[in-house]
Short mmCIF file of the C-alpha atoms (twelve columns), coordinates in Angstrom:
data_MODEL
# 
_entry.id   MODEL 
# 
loop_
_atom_site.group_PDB 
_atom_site.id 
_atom_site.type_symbol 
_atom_site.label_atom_id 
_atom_site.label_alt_id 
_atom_site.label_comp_id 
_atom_site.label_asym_id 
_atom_site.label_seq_id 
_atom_site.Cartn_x 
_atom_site.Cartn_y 
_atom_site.Cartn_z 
_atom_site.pdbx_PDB_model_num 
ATOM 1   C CA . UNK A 1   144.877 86.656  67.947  1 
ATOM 2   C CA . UNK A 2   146.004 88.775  65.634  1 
ATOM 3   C CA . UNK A 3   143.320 91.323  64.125  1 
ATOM 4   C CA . UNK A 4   144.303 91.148  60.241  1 
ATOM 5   C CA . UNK A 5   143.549 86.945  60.704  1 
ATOM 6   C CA . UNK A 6   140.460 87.477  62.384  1 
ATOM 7   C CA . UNK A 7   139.329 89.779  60.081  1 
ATOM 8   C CA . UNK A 8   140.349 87.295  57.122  1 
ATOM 9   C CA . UNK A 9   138.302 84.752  58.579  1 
ATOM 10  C CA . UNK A 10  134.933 86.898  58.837  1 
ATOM 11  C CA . UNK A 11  135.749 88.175  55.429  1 
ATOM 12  C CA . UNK A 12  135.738 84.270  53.772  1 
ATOM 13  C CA . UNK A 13  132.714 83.457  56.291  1 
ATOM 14  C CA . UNK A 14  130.539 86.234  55.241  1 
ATOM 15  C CA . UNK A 15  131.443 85.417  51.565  1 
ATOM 16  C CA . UNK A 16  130.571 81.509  51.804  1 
ATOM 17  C CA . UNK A 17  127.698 82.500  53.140  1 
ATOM 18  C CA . UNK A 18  126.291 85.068  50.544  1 
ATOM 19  C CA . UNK A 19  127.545 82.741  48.119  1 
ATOM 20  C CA . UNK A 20  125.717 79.774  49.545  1 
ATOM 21  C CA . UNK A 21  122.621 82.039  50.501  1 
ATOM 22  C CA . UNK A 22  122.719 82.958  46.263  1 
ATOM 23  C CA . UNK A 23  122.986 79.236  45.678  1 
ATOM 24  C CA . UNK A 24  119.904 78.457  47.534  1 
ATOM 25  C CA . UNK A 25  117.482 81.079  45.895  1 
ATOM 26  C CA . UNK A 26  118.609 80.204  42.519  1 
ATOM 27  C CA . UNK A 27  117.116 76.346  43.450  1 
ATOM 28  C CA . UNK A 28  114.074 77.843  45.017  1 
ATOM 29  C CA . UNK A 29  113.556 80.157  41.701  1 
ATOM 30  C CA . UNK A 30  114.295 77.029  39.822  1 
ATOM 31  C CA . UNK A 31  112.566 74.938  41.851  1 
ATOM 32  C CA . UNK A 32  109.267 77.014  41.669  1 
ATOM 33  C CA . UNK A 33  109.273 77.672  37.844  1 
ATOM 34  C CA . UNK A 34  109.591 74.227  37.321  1 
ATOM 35  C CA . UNK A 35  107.182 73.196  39.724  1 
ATOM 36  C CA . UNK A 36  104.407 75.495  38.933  1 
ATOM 37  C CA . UNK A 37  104.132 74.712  35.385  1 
ATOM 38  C CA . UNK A 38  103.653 70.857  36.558  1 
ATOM 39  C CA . UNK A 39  101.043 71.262  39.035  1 
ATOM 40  C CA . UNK A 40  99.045  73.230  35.907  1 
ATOM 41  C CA . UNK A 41  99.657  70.524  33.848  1 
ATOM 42  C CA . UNK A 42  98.698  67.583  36.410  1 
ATOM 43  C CA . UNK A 43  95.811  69.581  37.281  1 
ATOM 44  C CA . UNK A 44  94.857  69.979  33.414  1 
ATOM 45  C CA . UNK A 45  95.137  66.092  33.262  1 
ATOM 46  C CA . UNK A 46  93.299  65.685  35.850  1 
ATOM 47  C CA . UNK A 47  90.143  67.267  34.774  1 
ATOM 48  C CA . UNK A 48  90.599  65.945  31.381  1 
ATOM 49  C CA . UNK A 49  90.465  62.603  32.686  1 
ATOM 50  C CA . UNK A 50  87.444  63.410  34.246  1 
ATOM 51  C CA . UNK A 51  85.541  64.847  32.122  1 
ATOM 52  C CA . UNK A 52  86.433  62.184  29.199  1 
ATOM 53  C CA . UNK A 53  84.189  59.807  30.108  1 
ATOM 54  C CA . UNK A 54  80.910  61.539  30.419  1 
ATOM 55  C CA . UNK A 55  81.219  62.990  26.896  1 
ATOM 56  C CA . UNK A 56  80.437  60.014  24.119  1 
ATOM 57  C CA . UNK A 57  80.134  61.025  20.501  1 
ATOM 58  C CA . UNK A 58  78.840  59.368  17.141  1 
ATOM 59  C CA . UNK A 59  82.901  57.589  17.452  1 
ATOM 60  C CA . UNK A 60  82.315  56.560  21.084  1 
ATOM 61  C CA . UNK A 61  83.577  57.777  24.149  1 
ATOM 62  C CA . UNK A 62  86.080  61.262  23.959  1 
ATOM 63  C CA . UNK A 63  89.439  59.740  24.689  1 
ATOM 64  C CA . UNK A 64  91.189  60.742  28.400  1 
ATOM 65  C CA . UNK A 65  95.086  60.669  28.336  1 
ATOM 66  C CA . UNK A 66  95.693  56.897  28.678  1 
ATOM 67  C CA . UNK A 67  93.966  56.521  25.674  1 
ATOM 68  C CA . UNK A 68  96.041  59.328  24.104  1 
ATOM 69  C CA . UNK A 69  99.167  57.814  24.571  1 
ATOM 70  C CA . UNK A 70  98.365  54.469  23.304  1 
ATOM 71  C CA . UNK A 71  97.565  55.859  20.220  1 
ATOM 72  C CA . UNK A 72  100.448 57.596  19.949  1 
ATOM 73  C CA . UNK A 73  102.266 54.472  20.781  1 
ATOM 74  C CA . UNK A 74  100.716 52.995  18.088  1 
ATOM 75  C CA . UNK A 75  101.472 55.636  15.600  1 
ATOM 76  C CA . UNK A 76  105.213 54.882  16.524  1 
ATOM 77  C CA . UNK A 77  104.907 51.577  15.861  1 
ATOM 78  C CA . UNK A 78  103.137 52.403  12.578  1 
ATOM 79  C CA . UNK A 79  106.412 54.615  11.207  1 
ATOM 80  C CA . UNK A 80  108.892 51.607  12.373  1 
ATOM 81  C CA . UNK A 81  107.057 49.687  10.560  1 
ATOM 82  C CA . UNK A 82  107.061 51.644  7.702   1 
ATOM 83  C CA . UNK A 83  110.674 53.162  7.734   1 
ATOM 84  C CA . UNK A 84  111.342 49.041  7.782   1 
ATOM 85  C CA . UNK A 85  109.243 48.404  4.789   1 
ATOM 86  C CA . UNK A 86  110.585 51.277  3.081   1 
ATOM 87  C CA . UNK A 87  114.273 49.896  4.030   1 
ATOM 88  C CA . UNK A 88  113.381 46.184  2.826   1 
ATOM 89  C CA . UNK A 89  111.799 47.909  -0.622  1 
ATOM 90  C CA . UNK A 90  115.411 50.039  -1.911  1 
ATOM 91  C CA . UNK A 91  117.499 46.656  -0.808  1 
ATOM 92  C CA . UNK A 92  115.080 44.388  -2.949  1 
ATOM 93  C CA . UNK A 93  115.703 46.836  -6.000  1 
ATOM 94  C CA . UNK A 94  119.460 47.042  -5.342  1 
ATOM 95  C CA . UNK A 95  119.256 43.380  -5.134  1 
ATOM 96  C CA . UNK A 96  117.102 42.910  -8.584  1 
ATOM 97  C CA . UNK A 97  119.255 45.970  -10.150 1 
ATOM 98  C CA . UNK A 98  122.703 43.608  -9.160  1 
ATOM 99  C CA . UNK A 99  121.289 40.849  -10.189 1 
ATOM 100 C CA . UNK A 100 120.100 42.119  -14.384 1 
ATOM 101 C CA . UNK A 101 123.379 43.712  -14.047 1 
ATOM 102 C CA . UNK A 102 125.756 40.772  -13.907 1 
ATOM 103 C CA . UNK A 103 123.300 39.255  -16.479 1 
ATOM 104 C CA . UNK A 104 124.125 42.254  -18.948 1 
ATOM 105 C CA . UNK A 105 126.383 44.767  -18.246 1 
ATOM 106 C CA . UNK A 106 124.576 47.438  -20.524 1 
ATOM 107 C CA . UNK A 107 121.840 47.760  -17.936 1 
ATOM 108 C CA . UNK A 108 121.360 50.806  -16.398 1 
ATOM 109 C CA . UNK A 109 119.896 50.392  -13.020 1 
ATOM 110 C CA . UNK A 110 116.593 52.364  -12.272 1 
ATOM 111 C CA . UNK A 111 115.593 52.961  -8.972  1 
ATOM 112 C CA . UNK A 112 112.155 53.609  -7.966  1 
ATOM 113 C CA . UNK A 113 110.706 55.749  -4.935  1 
ATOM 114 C CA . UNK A 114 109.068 54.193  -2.436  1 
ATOM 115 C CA . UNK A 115 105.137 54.704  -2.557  1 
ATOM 116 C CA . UNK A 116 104.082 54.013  0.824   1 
ATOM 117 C CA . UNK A 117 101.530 55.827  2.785   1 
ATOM 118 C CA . UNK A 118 103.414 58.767  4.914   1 
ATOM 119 C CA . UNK A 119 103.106 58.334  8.386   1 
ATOM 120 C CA . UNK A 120 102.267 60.337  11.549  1 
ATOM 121 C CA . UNK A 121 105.371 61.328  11.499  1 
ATOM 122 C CA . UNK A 122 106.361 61.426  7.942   1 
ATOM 123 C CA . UNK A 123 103.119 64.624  8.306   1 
ATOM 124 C CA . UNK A 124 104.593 66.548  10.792  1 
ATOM 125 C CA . UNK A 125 108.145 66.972  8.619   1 
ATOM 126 C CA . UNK A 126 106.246 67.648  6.005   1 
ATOM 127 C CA . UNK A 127 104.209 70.524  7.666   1 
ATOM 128 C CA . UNK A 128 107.610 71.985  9.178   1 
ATOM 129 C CA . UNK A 129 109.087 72.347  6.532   1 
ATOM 130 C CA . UNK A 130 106.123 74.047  4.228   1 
ATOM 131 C CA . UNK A 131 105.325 76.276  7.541   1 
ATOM 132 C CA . UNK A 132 109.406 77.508  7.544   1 
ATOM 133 C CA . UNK A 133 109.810 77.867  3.448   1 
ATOM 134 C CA . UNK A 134 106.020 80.121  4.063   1 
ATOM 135 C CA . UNK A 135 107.439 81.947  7.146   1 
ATOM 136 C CA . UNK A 136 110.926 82.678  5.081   1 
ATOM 137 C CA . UNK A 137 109.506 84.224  2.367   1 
ATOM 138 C CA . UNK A 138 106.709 86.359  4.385   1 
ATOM 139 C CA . UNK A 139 109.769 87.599  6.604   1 
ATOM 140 C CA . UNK A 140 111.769 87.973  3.395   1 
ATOM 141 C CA . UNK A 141 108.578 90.797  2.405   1 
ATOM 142 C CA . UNK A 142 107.589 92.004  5.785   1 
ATOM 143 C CA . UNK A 143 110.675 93.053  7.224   1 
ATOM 144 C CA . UNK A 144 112.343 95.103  4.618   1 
ATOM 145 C CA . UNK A 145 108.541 96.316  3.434   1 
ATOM 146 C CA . UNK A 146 107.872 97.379  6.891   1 
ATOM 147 C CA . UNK A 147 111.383 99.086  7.203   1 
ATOM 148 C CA . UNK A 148 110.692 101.194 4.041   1 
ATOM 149 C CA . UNK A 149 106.994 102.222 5.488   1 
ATOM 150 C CA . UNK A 150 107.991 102.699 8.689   1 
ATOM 151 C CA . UNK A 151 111.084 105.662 7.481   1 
ATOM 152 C CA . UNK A 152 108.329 107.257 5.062   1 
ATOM 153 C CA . UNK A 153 105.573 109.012 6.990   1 
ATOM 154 C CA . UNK A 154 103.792 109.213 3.484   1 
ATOM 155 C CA . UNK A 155 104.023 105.649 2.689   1 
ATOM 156 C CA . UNK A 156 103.162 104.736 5.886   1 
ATOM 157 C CA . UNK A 157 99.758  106.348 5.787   1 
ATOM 158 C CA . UNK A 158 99.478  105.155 1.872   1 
ATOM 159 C CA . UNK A 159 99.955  101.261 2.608   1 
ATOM 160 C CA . UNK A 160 98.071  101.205 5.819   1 
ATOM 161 C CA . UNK A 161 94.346  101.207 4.118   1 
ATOM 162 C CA . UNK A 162 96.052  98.539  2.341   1 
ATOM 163 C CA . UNK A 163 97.371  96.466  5.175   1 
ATOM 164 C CA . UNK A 164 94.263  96.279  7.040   1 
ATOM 165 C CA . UNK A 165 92.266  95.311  3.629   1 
ATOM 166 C CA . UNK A 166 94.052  92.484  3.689   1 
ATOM 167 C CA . UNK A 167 95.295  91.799  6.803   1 
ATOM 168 C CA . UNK A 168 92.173  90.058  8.324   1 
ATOM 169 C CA . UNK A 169 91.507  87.848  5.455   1 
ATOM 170 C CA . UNK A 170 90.709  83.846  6.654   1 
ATOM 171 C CA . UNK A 171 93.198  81.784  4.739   1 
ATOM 172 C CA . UNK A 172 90.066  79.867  3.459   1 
ATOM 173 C CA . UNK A 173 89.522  82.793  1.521   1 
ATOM 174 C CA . UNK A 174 93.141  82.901  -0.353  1 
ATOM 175 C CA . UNK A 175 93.178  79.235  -0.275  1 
ATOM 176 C CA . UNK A 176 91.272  78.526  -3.341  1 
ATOM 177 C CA . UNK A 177 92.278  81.881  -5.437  1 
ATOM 178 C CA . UNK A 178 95.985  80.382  -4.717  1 
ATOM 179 C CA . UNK A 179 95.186  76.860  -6.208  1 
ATOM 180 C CA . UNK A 180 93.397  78.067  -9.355  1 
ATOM 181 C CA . UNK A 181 96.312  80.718  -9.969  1 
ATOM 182 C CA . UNK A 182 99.291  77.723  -9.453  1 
ATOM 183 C CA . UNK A 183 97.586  75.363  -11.444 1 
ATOM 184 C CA . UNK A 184 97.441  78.038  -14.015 1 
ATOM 185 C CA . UNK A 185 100.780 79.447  -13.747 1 
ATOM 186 C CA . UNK A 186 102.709 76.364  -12.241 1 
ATOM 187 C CA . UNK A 187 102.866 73.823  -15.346 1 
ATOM 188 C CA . UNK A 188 105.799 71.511  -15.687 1 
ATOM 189 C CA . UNK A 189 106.054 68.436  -17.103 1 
ATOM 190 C CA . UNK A 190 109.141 67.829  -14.268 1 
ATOM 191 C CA . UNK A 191 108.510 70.119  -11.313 1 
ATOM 192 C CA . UNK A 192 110.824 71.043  -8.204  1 
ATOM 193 C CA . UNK A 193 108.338 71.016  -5.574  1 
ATOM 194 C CA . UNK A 194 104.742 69.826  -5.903  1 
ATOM 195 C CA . UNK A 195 101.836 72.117  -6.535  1 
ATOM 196 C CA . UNK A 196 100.382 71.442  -3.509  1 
ATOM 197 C CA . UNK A 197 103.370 72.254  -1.007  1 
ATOM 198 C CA . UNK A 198 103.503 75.428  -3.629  1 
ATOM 199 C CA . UNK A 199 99.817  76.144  -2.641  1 
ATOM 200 C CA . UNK A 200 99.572  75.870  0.925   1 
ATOM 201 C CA . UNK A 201 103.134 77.843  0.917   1 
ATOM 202 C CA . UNK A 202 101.878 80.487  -0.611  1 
ATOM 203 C CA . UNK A 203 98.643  80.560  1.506   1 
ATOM 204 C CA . UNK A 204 101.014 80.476  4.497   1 
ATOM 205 C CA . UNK A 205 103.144 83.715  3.226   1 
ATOM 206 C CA . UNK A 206 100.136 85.923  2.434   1 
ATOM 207 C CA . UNK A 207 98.377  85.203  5.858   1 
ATOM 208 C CA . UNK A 208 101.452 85.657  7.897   1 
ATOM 209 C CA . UNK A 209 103.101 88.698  6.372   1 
ATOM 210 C CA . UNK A 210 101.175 91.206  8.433   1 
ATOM 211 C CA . UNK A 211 102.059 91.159  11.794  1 
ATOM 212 C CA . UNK A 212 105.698 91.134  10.834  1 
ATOM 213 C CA . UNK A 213 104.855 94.170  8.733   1 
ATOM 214 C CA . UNK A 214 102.878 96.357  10.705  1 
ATOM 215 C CA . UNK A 215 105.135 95.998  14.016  1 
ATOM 216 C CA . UNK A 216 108.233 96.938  11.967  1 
ATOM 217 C CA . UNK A 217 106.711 99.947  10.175  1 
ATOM 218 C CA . UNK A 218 105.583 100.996 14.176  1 
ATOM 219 C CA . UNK A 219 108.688 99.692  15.549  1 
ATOM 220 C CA . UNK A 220 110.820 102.066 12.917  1 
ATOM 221 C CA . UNK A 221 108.431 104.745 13.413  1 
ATOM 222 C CA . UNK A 222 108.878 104.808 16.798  1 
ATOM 223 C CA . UNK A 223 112.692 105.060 16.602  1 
ATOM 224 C CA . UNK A 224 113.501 107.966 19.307  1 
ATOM 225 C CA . UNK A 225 114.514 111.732 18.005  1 
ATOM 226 C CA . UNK A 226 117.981 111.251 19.565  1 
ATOM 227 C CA . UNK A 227 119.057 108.486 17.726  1 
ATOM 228 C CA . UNK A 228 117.930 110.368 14.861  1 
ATOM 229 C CA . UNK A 229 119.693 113.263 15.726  1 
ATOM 230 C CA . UNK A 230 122.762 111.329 15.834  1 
ATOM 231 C CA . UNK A 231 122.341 109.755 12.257  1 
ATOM 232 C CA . UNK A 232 122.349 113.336 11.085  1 
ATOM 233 C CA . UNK A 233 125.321 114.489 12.374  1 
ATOM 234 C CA . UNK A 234 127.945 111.532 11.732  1 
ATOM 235 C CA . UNK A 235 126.042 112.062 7.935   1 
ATOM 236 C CA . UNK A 236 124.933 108.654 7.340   1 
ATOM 237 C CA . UNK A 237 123.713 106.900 4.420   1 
ATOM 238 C CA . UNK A 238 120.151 105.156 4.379   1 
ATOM 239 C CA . UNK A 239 121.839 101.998 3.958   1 
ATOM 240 C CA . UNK A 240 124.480 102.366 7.308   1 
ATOM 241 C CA . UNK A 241 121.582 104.262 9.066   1 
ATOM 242 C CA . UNK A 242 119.129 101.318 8.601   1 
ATOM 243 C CA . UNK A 243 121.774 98.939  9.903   1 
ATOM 244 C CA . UNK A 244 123.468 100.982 12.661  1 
ATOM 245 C CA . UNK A 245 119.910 103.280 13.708  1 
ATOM 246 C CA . UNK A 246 117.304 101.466 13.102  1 
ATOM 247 C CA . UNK A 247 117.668 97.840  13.121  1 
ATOM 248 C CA . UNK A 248 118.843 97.928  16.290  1 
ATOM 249 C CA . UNK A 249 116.284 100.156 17.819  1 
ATOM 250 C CA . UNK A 250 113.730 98.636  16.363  1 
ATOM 251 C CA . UNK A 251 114.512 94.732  17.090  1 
ATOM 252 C CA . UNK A 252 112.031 94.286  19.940  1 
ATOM 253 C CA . UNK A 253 108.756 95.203  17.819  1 
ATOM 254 C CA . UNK A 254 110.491 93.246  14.852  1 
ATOM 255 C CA . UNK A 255 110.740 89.886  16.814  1 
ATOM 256 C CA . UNK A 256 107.016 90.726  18.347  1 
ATOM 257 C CA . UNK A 257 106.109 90.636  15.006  1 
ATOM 258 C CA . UNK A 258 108.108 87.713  13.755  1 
ATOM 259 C CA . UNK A 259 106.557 85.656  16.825  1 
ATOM 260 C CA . UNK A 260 103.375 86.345  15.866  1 
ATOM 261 C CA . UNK A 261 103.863 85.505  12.190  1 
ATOM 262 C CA . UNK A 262 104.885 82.779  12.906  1 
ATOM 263 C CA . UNK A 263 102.275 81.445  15.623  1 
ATOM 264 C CA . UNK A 264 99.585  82.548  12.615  1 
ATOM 265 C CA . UNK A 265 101.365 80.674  9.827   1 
ATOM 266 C CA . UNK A 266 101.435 77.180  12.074  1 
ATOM 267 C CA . UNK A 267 97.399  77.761  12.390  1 
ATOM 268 C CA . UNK A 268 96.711  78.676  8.770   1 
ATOM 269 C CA . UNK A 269 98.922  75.507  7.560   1 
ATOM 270 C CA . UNK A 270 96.939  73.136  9.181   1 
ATOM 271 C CA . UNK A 271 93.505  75.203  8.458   1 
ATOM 272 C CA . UNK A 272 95.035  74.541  4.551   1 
ATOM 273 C CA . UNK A 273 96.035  71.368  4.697   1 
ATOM 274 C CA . UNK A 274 92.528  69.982  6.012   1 
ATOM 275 C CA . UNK A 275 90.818  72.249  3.046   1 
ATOM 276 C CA . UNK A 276 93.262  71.662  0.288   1 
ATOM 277 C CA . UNK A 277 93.946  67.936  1.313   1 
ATOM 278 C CA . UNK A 278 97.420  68.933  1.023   1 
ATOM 279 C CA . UNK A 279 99.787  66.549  2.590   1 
ATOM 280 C CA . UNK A 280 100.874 67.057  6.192   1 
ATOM 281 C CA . UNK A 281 99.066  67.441  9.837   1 
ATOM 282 C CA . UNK A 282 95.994  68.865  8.669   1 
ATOM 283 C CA . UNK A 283 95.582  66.436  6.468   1 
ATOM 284 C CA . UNK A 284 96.053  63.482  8.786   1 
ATOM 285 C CA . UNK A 285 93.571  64.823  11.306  1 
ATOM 286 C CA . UNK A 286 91.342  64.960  8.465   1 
ATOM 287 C CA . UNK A 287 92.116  61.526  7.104   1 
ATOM 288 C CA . UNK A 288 91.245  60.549  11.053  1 
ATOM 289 C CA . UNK A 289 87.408  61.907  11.390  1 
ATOM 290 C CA . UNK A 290 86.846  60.242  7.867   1 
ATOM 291 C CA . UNK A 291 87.773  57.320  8.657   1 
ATOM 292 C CA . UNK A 292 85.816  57.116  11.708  1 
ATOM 293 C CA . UNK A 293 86.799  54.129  13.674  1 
ATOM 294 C CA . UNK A 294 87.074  53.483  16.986  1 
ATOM 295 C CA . UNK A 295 90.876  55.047  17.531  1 
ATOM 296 C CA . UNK A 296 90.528  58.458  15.205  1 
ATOM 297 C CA . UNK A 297 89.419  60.386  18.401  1 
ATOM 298 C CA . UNK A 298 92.901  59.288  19.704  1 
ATOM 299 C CA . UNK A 299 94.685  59.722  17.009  1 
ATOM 300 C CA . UNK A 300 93.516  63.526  16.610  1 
ATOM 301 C CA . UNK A 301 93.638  64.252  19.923  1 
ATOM 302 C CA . UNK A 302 97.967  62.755  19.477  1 
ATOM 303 C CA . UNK A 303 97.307  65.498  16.314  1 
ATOM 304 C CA . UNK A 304 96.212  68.214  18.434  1 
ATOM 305 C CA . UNK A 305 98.531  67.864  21.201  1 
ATOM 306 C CA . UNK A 306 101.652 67.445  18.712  1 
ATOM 307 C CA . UNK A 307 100.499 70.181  17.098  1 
ATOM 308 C CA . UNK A 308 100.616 72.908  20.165  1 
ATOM 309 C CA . UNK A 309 103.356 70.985  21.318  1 
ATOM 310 C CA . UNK A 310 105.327 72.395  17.900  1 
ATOM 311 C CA . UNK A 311 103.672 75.796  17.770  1 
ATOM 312 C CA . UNK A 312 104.914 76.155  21.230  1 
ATOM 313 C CA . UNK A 313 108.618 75.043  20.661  1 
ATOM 314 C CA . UNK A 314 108.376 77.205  17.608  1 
ATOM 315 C CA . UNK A 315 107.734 80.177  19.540  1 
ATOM 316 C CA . UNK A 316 110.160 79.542  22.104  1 
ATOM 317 C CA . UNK A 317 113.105 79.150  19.359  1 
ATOM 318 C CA . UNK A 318 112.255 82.495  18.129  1 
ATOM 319 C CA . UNK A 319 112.445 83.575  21.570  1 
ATOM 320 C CA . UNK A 320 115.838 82.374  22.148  1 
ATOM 321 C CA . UNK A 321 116.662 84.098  18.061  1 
ATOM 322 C CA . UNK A 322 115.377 87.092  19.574  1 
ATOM 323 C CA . UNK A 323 117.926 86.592  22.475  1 
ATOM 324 C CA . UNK A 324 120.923 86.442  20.590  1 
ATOM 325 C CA . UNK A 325 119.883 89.631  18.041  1 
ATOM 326 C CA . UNK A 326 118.944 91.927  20.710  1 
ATOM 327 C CA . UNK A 327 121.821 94.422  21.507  1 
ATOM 328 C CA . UNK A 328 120.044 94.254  25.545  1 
ATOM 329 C CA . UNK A 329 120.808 91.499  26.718  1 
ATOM 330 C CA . UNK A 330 119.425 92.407  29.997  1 
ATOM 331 C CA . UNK A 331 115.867 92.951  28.841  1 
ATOM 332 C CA . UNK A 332 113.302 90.384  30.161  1 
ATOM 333 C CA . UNK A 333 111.810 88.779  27.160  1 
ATOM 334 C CA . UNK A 334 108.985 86.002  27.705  1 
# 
């Protein structure tokens, strides 16, 4: 035989089975991060289901997952319901409006909102979108306040007493000096946003500002000598040596920072919302344990679930933000 084919053939042998040997540890790493996370979360269900049972309260008896999930069937059905109530309500106007119309032309049509009761789910859009418009703006601060510190030994060591004044605050304490100063300052007789996404908002932005700032005033800080160094001699401006020097450098503590923001601002919203009354989450899980019947366990415990559900996914888009800005794409971010 000649040597060159025999060779050949050990060559693509040895190389189908490296590549097959690769193949089969990525399924066993796959296979093991996906399995471990569902024995944790059978075993978690488990015990709840357990333990359910022998707890009764002044409501009745703590609900175990079954019970869970029929509520939150039940919540579906409730926002089908509603969406189709809510469709059957603009075609009966449209109708009405058509009908004065061909009757006299002159009429101008007037179409009213819908005044229904928001649902489960109508709650949880509602709290997204005050927690994002809060986060936004406290990044909007943080970040570019926390570059500025960070570059100025100075101001770093004047704002700190500052930052840790404030920093520990309970948004129950903010909550009401917010309300009093919108309802003061916030007067229109035709607003763009209601008062009370303005106050829980706000609330939102001054609780969640500070881990954003203080880990990109350390992250900046922290920027090595070198790069420094190197900023110095190619004579860069502050504006081109924040973007190329330290922006880069300091991404890692930035998005530490962000993820933590934003992990606070999802618990303070719903801490507001059941103070306040403001619409959203909050407020139906405080709606629920007014009411008091026989299903508000359930329904709070769908509440609770959906609501670390969200804070989790939240975190884990960041994550994948995080991903995408960081100039190592090697790094091992979790």
């Amino acid at each position: 035989m000649n040597p060159s084919i025999s060779q050949t053939k050990s060559a693509g042998w040895l190389s189908k089975f490296t590549q097959d040997r690769s193949l089969a540890e990525i399924f066993s790493q796959t296979a093991k991060n996906l399995s471990l996370p569902l024995i944790g979360m059978l075993v978690f269900l488990m015990i709840w289901s357990m333990a359910a049972p022998r707890v009764v309260t002044s409501l009745g008896q703590f609900p175990g997952p079954a019970q869970v999930w029929s509520q939150l069937e039940g919540l579906v059905v409730e926002h089908q319901e509603s969406r189709a109530k809510e469709t059957a309500f603009y075609e009966r106007q449209e109708k009405r409006n058509a009908d004065r119309v061909a009757k006299d032309p002159t009429y101008v049509p007037k179409i009213r909102d819908y005044t229904g009761k928001p649902t489960f789910f109508d709650q949880i859009g509602t709290s997204l979108i005050t927690v994002l418009a809060g986060f936004s703006v406290a990044t909007l601060i943080a970040v570019p306040l926390g570059i500025v510190i960070g570059l100025s030994s100075p101001l770093y060591t004047a704002a700190n007493p500052l930052i840790q004044l404030f920093k520990p605050v309970s948004p129950l304490a903010w909550l009401p000096l917010v309300t009093m100063v919108v309802s003061a300052v916030y007067v229109s007789d035709d607003p763009l946003v209601s008062k009370s996404f303005l106050t829980s908002m706000i609330t939102v932005t001054l609780c969640s500002l500070w881990p954003t700032l203080i880990n990109t005033a350390v992250g900046v800080a922290a920027i090595p000598q070198d790069l420094k160094n190197v900023s110095h001699v190619l004579r860069l401006n502050w504006l081109t040596h924040v973007i190329k020097i330290v922006l880069p450098s300091s991404i890692p503590m930035v998005f530490t920072g962000l993820r933590l923001s934003l992990g606070i601002a999802w618990m303070v919203l719903i801490a507001a919302e059941m103070l306040a009354q403001n619409p959203g989450l909050g407020k139906f899980v405080w709606d629920e344990f007014q009411n008091g019947s026989s299903s508000s366990l359930g329904r709070i415990m769908v509440a609770v679930i959906v609501i670390g559900l969200i804070g989790y996914l939240l975190d884990r888009t960041m994550l994948l933000i995080q991903r995408w800005a960081s100039w190592d794409k090697t790094a091992v971010l979790r």
